[in-house]
mmCIF file of C-alpha atoms in Angstrom:
data_model
loop_
_atom_site.group_PDB
_atom_site.id
_atom_site.type_symbol
_atom_site.label_atom_id
_atom_site.label_comp_id
_atom_site.label_asym_id
_atom_site.label_seq_id
_atom_site.Cartn_x
_atom_site.Cartn_y
_atom_site.Cartn_z
ATOM 1 C CA MET V 1 -54.587 31.155 -26.538
ATOM 2 C CA ASP V 2 -52.872 34.696 -26.848
ATOM 3 C CA LYS V 3 -49.432 34.115 -26.128
ATOM 4 C CA PRO V 4 -46.521 36.265 -27.445
ATOM 5 C CA ILE V 5 -45.014 34.769 -30.683
ATOM 6 C CA ILE V 6 -41.426 33.629 -29.689
ATOM 7 C CA ALA V 7 -40.237 33.841 -33.357
ATOM 8 C CA SER V 8 -39.882 37.811 -33.146
ATOM 9 C CA PRO V 9 -36.766 39.984 -32.686
ATOM 10 C CA ALA V 10 -38.493 41.514 -29.522
ATOM 11 C CA VAL V 11 -39.900 38.548 -27.689
ATOM 12 C CA THR V 12 -36.498 36.500 -28.506
ATOM 13 C CA GLN V 13 -34.496 39.210 -26.965
ATOM 14 C CA HIS V 14 -36.845 39.568 -24.148
ATOM 15 C CA ILE V 15 -36.399 35.941 -23.302
ATOM 16 C CA LEU V 16 -32.750 36.072 -23.770
ATOM 17 C CA HIS V 17 -32.152 38.974 -21.468
ATOM 18 C CA ARG V 18 -34.652 37.842 -18.761
ATOM 19 C CA PHE V 19 -32.690 34.151 -18.496
ATOM 20 C CA LYS V 20 -29.419 35.670 -19.235
ATOM 21 C CA LEU V 21 -28.765 33.734 -22.409
ATOM 22 C CA LYS V 22 -26.639 34.334 -25.366
ATOM 23 C CA ALA V 23 -25.864 32.486 -28.506
ATOM 24 C CA ASP V 24 -23.049 29.954 -28.059
ATOM 25 C CA LYS V 25 -20.758 30.010 -31.136
ATOM 26 C CA LYS V 26 -19.062 26.933 -30.275
ATOM 27 C CA LEU V 27 -22.499 25.065 -30.349
ATOM 28 C CA GLY V 28 -23.286 26.930 -33.441
ATOM 29 C CA GLN V 29 -26.461 28.704 -31.823
ATOM 30 C CA ASN V 30 -28.633 31.115 -33.887
ATOM 31 C CA PHE V 31 -32.163 32.067 -32.614
ATOM 32 C CA LEU V 32 -35.006 32.073 -35.228
ATOM 33 C CA ILE V 33 -36.784 35.286 -35.295
ATOM 34 C CA ASP V 34 -38.995 34.969 -38.260
ATOM 35 C CA ALA V 35 -42.756 33.675 -37.671
ATOM 36 C CA ASN V 36 -43.358 33.011 -41.087
ATOM 37 C CA VAL V 37 -40.376 30.403 -41.342
ATOM 38 C CA VAL V 38 -41.901 28.699 -38.347
ATOM 39 C CA ARG V 39 -45.450 28.674 -40.021
ATOM 40 C CA GLN V 40 -43.646 27.450 -43.153
ATOM 41 C CA ILE V 41 -41.825 24.211 -41.253
ATOM 42 C CA VAL V 42 -45.143 23.518 -39.400
ATOM 43 C CA GLU V 43 -47.035 23.434 -42.651
ATOM 44 C CA ALA V 44 -44.322 21.324 -44.228
ATOM 45 C CA ALA V 45 -44.702 18.755 -41.461
ATOM 46 C CA GLU V 46 -48.410 18.482 -42.448
ATOM 47 C CA LEU V 47 -49.477 18.074 -38.823
ATOM 48 C CA SER V 48 -52.943 17.437 -37.434
ATOM 49 C CA GLU V 49 -54.516 16.853 -34.026
ATOM 50 C CA ALA V 50 -53.980 13.182 -34.429
ATOM 51 C CA ASP V 51 -50.279 13.269 -34.913
ATOM 52 C CA THR V 52 -47.333 13.108 -32.655
ATOM 53 C CA VAL V 53 -44.377 15.054 -33.504
ATOM 54 C CA LEU V 54 -40.846 14.633 -32.053
ATOM 55 C CA GLU V 55 -38.633 17.852 -31.921
ATOM 56 C CA VAL V 56 -34.990 17.758 -31.483
ATOM 57 C CA GLY V 57 -33.443 20.579 -29.668
ATOM 58 C CA PRO V 58 -36.261 23.118 -28.942
ATOM 59 C CA GLY V 59 -33.969 25.508 -27.406
ATOM 60 C CA ILE V 60 -35.925 28.492 -26.034
ATOM 61 C CA GLY V 61 -39.229 26.991 -27.847
ATOM 62 C CA THR V 62 -39.448 28.811 -30.850
ATOM 63 C CA LEU V 63 -40.476 26.099 -33.109
ATOM 64 C CA THR V 64 -41.954 24.175 -30.416
ATOM 65 C CA GLN V 65 -44.548 26.940 -30.034
ATOM 66 C CA GLY V 66 -45.441 26.631 -33.760
ATOM 67 C CA LEU V 67 -45.783 22.882 -33.581
ATOM 68 C CA ALA V 68 -47.881 23.102 -30.450
ATOM 69 C CA GLU V 69 -50.331 25.498 -32.267
ATOM 70 C CA SER V 70 -51.059 22.719 -34.711
ATOM 71 C CA LYS V 71 -52.789 20.865 -31.858
ATOM 72 C CA ALA V 72 -50.300 17.601 -32.477
ATOM 73 C CA GLN V 73 -48.898 16.032 -29.434
ATOM 74 C CA VAL V 74 -45.213 17.531 -29.393
ATOM 75 C CA VAL V 75 -42.488 15.517 -27.505
ATOM 76 C CA SER V 76 -39.392 17.691 -27.524
ATOM 77 C CA VAL V 77 -35.919 16.385 -26.474
ATOM 78 C CA GLU V 78 -33.478 18.960 -25.081
ATOM 79 C CA LEU V 79 -29.958 18.244 -23.956
ATOM 80 C CA ASP V 80 -29.197 21.496 -22.303
ATOM 81 C CA GLN V 81 -30.510 21.505 -18.636
ATOM 82 C CA ARG V 82 -30.082 25.121 -18.434
ATOM 83 C CA LEU V 83 -32.820 25.623 -21.040
ATOM 84 C CA LEU V 84 -35.671 23.539 -18.958
ATOM 85 C CA PRO V 85 -36.681 26.688 -17.029
ATOM 86 C CA VAL V 86 -36.756 28.610 -20.015
ATOM 87 C CA LEU V 87 -39.003 26.148 -21.764
ATOM 88 C CA ALA V 88 -41.273 25.934 -18.729
ATOM 89 C CA THR V 89 -41.789 29.650 -19.030
ATOM 90 C CA THR V 90 -42.083 30.022 -22.802
ATOM 91 C CA LEU V 91 -44.477 27.098 -23.196
ATOM 92 C CA GLU V 92 -46.493 27.414 -20.120
ATOM 93 C CA GLY V 93 -50.228 26.650 -21.059
ATOM 94 C CA TYR V 94 -49.421 24.234 -23.779
ATOM 95 C CA ASP V 95 -50.723 21.157 -22.383
ATOM 96 C CA ASN V 96 -49.984 18.951 -25.744
ATOM 97 C CA VAL V 97 -46.102 19.709 -25.208
ATOM 98 C CA ARG V 98 -43.832 17.450 -23.177
ATOM 99 C CA ILE V 99 -40.094 18.079 -22.712
ATOM 100 C CA ILE V 100 -37.531 15.522 -22.230
ATOM 101 C CA ASN V 101 -34.115 16.430 -20.866
ATOM 102 C CA GLY V 102 -31.788 14.021 -22.654
ATOM 103 C CA ASP V 103 -29.391 13.432 -25.513
ATOM 104 C CA ILE V 104 -31.369 12.266 -28.836
ATOM 105 C CA LEU V 105 -28.775 9.840 -29.505
ATOM 106 C CA LYS V 106 -29.391 8.053 -26.285
ATOM 107 C CA VAL V 107 -33.010 8.518 -25.645
ATOM 108 C CA ASP V 108 -35.356 5.687 -26.363
ATOM 109 C CA ILE V 109 -37.375 7.448 -29.005
ATOM 110 C CA MET V 110 -40.186 4.762 -29.232
ATOM 111 C CA GLU V 111 -40.840 5.100 -25.512
ATOM 112 C CA ALA V 112 -40.845 8.893 -25.743
ATOM 113 C CA VAL V 113 -43.311 9.139 -28.524
ATOM 114 C CA GLY V 114 -45.587 6.482 -27.159
ATOM 115 C CA GLN V 115 -44.874 3.534 -29.486
ATOM 116 C CA LYS V 116 -46.720 4.878 -32.449
ATOM 117 C CA GLU V 117 -46.034 6.396 -35.945
ATOM 118 C CA PHE V 118 -44.637 9.946 -35.547
ATOM 119 C CA LYS V 119 -43.150 12.762 -37.508
ATOM 120 C CA CYS V 120 -39.752 14.596 -36.749
ATOM 121 C CA CYS V 121 -38.958 18.421 -36.730
ATOM 122 C CA ALA V 122 -35.619 19.547 -36.039
ATOM 123 C CA ASN V 123 -33.869 22.982 -36.156
ATOM 124 C CA LEU V 124 -30.357 21.883 -35.252
ATOM 125 C CA PRO V 125 -26.703 23.335 -35.016
ATOM 126 C CA TYR V 126 -25.289 22.497 -38.120
ATOM 127 C CA TYR V 127 -22.262 20.661 -36.650
ATOM 128 C CA ILE V 128 -24.323 17.914 -35.482
ATOM 129 C CA THR V 129 -27.139 17.723 -37.729
ATOM 130 C CA THR V 130 -25.853 14.577 -39.998
ATOM 131 C CA PRO V 131 -25.124 12.337 -36.985
ATOM 132 C CA ILE V 132 -28.479 12.885 -35.451
ATOM 133 C CA ILE V 133 -30.391 12.444 -38.821
ATOM 134 C CA PHE V 134 -28.562 9.217 -39.357
ATOM 135 C CA ALA V 135 -29.332 7.988 -35.615
ATOM 136 C CA ILE V 136 -33.009 8.516 -36.219
ATOM 137 C CA LEU V 137 -32.995 6.865 -39.635
ATOM 138 C CA GLU V 138 -30.935 3.804 -39.150
ATOM 139 C CA LYS V 139 -33.085 2.776 -36.108
ATOM 140 C CA LYS V 140 -35.823 2.028 -38.704
ATOM 141 C CA LEU V 141 -38.351 3.754 -36.454
ATOM 142 C CA PRO V 142 -42.029 4.385 -37.576
ATOM 143 C CA MET V 143 -41.203 7.885 -38.820
ATOM 144 C CA GLU V 144 -43.356 9.180 -41.380
ATOM 145 C CA ARG V 145 -41.558 12.329 -42.375
ATOM 146 C CA LEU V 146 -38.452 14.147 -41.040
ATOM 147 C CA VAL V 147 -38.422 18.174 -41.449
ATOM 148 C CA VAL V 148 -35.194 19.460 -40.760
ATOM 149 C CA MET V 149 -33.586 22.970 -41.309
ATOM 150 C CA VAL V 150 -30.012 22.705 -42.246
ATOM 151 C CA GLN V 151 -27.168 24.579 -43.969
ATOM 152 C CA LYS V 152 -28.409 25.328 -47.652
ATOM 153 C CA GLU V 153 -25.645 23.566 -49.203
ATOM 154 C CA VAL V 154 -26.002 20.355 -46.885
ATOM 155 C CA ALA V 155 -29.809 20.435 -48.180
ATOM 156 C CA GLU V 156 -28.510 20.330 -51.826
ATOM 157 C CA ARG V 157 -26.222 17.404 -50.995
ATOM 158 C CA MET V 158 -29.069 15.531 -49.480
ATOM 159 C CA ALA V 159 -31.358 15.971 -52.608
ATOM 160 C CA ALA V 160 -28.518 15.747 -54.999
ATOM 161 C CA LYS V 161 -29.035 13.371 -58.141
ATOM 162 C CA PRO V 162 -25.989 11.224 -59.724
ATOM 163 C CA GLY V 163 -23.979 13.176 -61.928
ATOM 164 C CA GLY V 164 -23.444 16.565 -60.098
ATOM 165 C CA LYS V 165 -20.841 17.848 -57.812
ATOM 166 C CA ASP V 166 -23.369 17.777 -54.646
ATOM 167 C CA TYR V 167 -23.941 14.241 -55.083
ATOM 168 C CA GLY V 168 -22.161 12.136 -52.678
ATOM 169 C CA ALA V 169 -22.370 9.622 -49.724
ATOM 170 C CA LEU V 170 -24.783 11.909 -47.795
ATOM 171 C CA SER V 171 -27.164 11.874 -51.001
ATOM 172 C CA VAL V 172 -26.966 8.121 -51.217
ATOM 173 C CA ALA V 173 -27.634 7.271 -47.517
ATOM 174 C CA ILE V 174 -30.571 9.995 -47.260
ATOM 175 C CA GLN V 175 -32.099 8.664 -50.653
ATOM 176 C CA TYR V 176 -31.730 5.138 -49.426
ATOM 177 C CA PHE V 177 -34.099 5.794 -46.513
ATOM 178 C CA THR V 178 -36.213 8.669 -47.719
ATOM 179 C CA GLU V 179 -37.421 10.809 -50.591
ATOM 180 C CA PRO V 180 -35.973 14.292 -49.798
ATOM 181 C CA GLU V 181 -37.231 17.612 -51.319
ATOM 182 C CA ILE V 182 -36.113 20.931 -50.551
ATOM 183 C CA ALA V 183 -38.993 22.958 -49.278
ATOM 184 C CA PHE V 184 -37.804 26.556 -48.992
ATOM 185 C CA VAL V 185 -34.610 28.646 -48.339
ATOM 186 C CA VAL V 186 -34.022 30.705 -45.131
ATOM 187 C CA PRO V 187 -32.020 33.890 -45.231
ATOM 188 C CA PRO V 188 -29.503 34.795 -42.612
ATOM 189 C CA GLU V 189 -31.383 37.769 -41.498
ATOM 190 C CA SER V 190 -34.368 35.234 -39.992
ATOM 191 C CA PHE V 191 -31.995 34.693 -36.980
ATOM 192 C CA ILE V 192 -29.968 36.324 -34.423
ATOM 193 C CA PRO V 193 -27.009 36.412 -34.439
ATOM 194 C CA ALA V 194 -27.239 36.165 -38.473
ATOM 195 C CA PRO V 195 -25.072 33.123 -39.656
ATOM 196 C CA ALA V 196 -22.823 33.488 -42.617
ATOM 197 C CA VAL V 197 -24.853 31.237 -44.876
ATOM 198 C CA ASN V 198 -28.381 30.473 -46.076
ATOM 199 C CA SER V 199 -30.198 27.760 -44.486
ATOM 200 C CA ALA V 200 -32.796 25.500 -45.999
ATOM 201 C CA VAL V 201 -35.867 23.376 -44.737
ATOM 202 C CA ILE V 202 -35.705 19.792 -46.296
ATOM 203 C CA VAL V 203 -38.475 17.392 -46.081
ATOM 204 C CA CYS V 204 -37.615 13.860 -46.076
ATOM 205 C CA LYS V 205 -40.516 11.403 -46.601
ATOM 206 C CA ARG V 206 -39.611 8.045 -45.221
ATOM 207 C CA ARG V 207 -39.657 5.279 -47.839
ATOM 208 C CA ALA V 208 -41.964 2.058 -46.691
ATOM 209 C CA LYS V 209 -38.779 -0.055 -47.596
ATOM 210 C CA PRO V 210 -35.283 1.216 -48.621
ATOM 211 C CA ALA V 211 -34.849 2.570 -52.334
ATOM 212 C CA VAL V 212 -32.819 -0.521 -53.353
ATOM 213 C CA GLU V 213 -32.522 -4.167 -51.941
ATOM 214 C CA VAL V 214 -29.197 -4.970 -50.512
ATOM 215 C CA GLU V 215 -28.060 -8.426 -48.909
ATOM 216 C CA ASP V 216 -25.888 -6.345 -46.498
ATOM 217 C CA GLU V 217 -26.917 -2.674 -45.382
ATOM 218 C CA ASP V 218 -23.652 -2.416 -43.452
ATOM 219 C CA LEU V 219 -21.607 -3.520 -46.568
ATOM 220 C CA PHE V 220 -23.682 -1.255 -48.636
ATOM 221 C CA PHE V 221 -22.696 1.915 -46.753
ATOM 222 C CA LYS V 222 -18.986 0.661 -46.544
ATOM 223 C CA VAL V 223 -19.075 0.426 -50.348
ATOM 224 C CA VAL V 224 -20.675 3.949 -50.817
ATOM 225 C CA LYS V 225 -18.043 5.555 -48.377
ATOM 226 C CA ALA V 226 -15.168 3.686 -50.213
ATOM 227 C CA ALA V 227 -16.394 4.778 -53.607
ATOM 228 C CA PHE V 228 -16.579 8.423 -52.559
ATOM 229 C CA SER V 229 -13.166 8.268 -50.730
ATOM 230 C CA LEU V 230 -11.262 9.470 -53.678
ATOM 231 C CA ARG V 231 -13.851 11.618 -55.423
ATOM 232 C CA ARG V 232 -12.003 12.650 -58.179
ATOM 233 C CA LYS V 233 -10.456 9.350 -59.120
ATOM 234 C CA MET V 234 -11.904 6.622 -61.159
ATOM 235 C CA ILE V 235 -13.990 4.114 -59.090
ATOM 236 C CA SER V 236 -11.533 1.311 -59.908
ATOM 237 C CA ASN V 237 -9.164 3.256 -57.692
ATOM 238 C CA SER V 238 -11.411 4.296 -54.882
ATOM 239 C CA LEU V 239 -13.076 0.839 -54.570
ATOM 240 C CA LYS V 240 -9.580 -0.839 -53.590
ATOM 241 C CA ASN V 241 -10.025 0.973 -50.287
ATOM 242 C CA MET V 242 -12.445 -1.771 -49.598
ATOM 243 C CA GLY V 243 -9.084 -3.670 -48.767
ATOM 244 C CA ILE V 244 -8.873 -5.796 -52.039
ATOM 245 C CA THR V 245 -6.303 -6.187 -54.950
ATOM 246 C CA THR V 246 -6.654 -4.598 -58.141
ATOM 247 C CA ALA V 247 -7.583 -7.940 -59.778
ATOM 248 C CA GLN V 248 -10.348 -8.446 -57.437
ATOM 249 C CA CYS V 249 -11.594 -4.938 -58.119
ATOM 250 C CA THR V 250 -11.551 -5.627 -61.687
ATOM 251 C CA GLU V 251 -13.548 -8.858 -61.292
ATOM 252 C CA TRP V 252 -16.045 -7.172 -58.927
ATOM 253 C CA LEU V 253 -16.822 -4.369 -61.107
ATOM 254 C CA GLN V 254 -17.260 -6.534 -64.377
ATOM 255 C CA LEU V 255 -19.696 -8.857 -62.159
ATOM 256 C CA ALA V 256 -21.599 -5.808 -61.182
ATOM 257 C CA GLY V 257 -21.809 -4.411 -64.550
ATOM 258 C CA VAL V 258 -20.041 -1.129 -63.661
ATOM 259 C CA ASP V 259 -17.390 0.487 -65.785
ATOM 260 C CA GLY V 260 -14.258 1.091 -63.731
ATOM 261 C CA LYS V 261 -13.321 4.286 -65.415
ATOM 262 C CA ARG V 262 -16.441 6.003 -64.092
ATOM 263 C CA ARG V 263 -16.409 8.333 -60.966
ATOM 264 C CA ALA V 264 -18.495 7.713 -57.854
ATOM 265 C CA GLU V 265 -20.711 10.755 -58.417
ATOM 266 C CA THR V 266 -22.134 9.239 -61.566
ATOM 267 C CA LEU V 267 -23.385 5.883 -59.864
ATOM 268 C CA SER V 268 -27.152 5.462 -59.205
ATOM 269 C CA LEU V 269 -28.545 3.607 -56.006
ATOM 270 C CA GLU V 270 -29.157 0.630 -58.119
ATOM 271 C CA GLU V 271 -25.519 0.539 -59.160
ATOM 272 C CA PHE V 272 -24.298 0.855 -55.590
ATOM 273 C CA ALA V 273 -26.661 -2.031 -54.841
ATOM 274 C CA ALA V 274 -25.398 -4.212 -57.621
ATOM 275 C CA LEU V 275 -21.859 -3.612 -56.164
ATOM 276 C CA THR V 276 -22.859 -4.601 -52.628
ATOM 277 C CA ASN V 277 -24.512 -7.734 -53.750
ATOM 278 C CA THR V 278 -21.706 -8.896 -56.097
ATOM 279 C CA PHE V 279 -18.943 -8.053 -53.488
ATOM 280 C CA LYS V 280 -18.752 -11.459 -51.518
ATOM 281 C CA ALA V 281 -18.871 -13.603 -54.819
ATOM 282 C CA CYS V 282 -15.305 -12.258 -55.995
ATOM 283 C CA CYS V 283 -13.750 -10.164 -53.111
ATOM 284 C CA ARG V 284 -11.894 -11.359 -50.070
ATOM 285 C CA PRO V 285 -10.366 -8.637 -48.132
ATOM 286 C CA HIS V 286 -6.521 -9.426 -47.822
#
């Protein structure tokens, strides 16, 4: 199928002009104009004709076109109704693409993808990337891998290991559910308008089961959040944000085998799991 490649400056400008569209700064919109980046994202998703891929936020269809060319079944969820006629035009002729008008946070994803294992690709406005990633991961759907373009520093936080300045609550949460790896960096000139920062594509392979065993998953994330709430302080100080006394906190850390003088950024997922699993034995919020 010889169709114009959307991921080019001329074709993108033509589409924007024809449909009287412009990037909305409030929504963090930037249009991808680099066909090589689209190709690399599709390669990172490792798609085949047998796959179903869920795309979040197709926009004018730039990445959607690349996904469709892989021959996979593409289900794209777009919130903005104004983009539906644009997508109907730019993706005309691709019978393996289905556009759903809706909010990914509210859509029944399993119904959308046909009740089977799927992969997920997203090139999202950065301000809403994290809530959407967590909404998908926390539902424990049969998603094999998530390939998402995010701000480079966010990708570095997602993949960071204990001990560095980038390691935080986001790192722990992403690595609890997946094995993240930065695939490549995308420079500002790959977009119009060019953003002020570099972007990166990160591949998150879904774990068959979470990285560590915890008795209470909600509590695990509360502990992680509390631990990083006072990032520069000793963990014995920050964990008191769990609503416990100093004495309870001391007993808790001893029971979990964690030195209270350490900072949260030095703790491994296993140590956060130990803290979670020992919490109820010694701590009753006052």
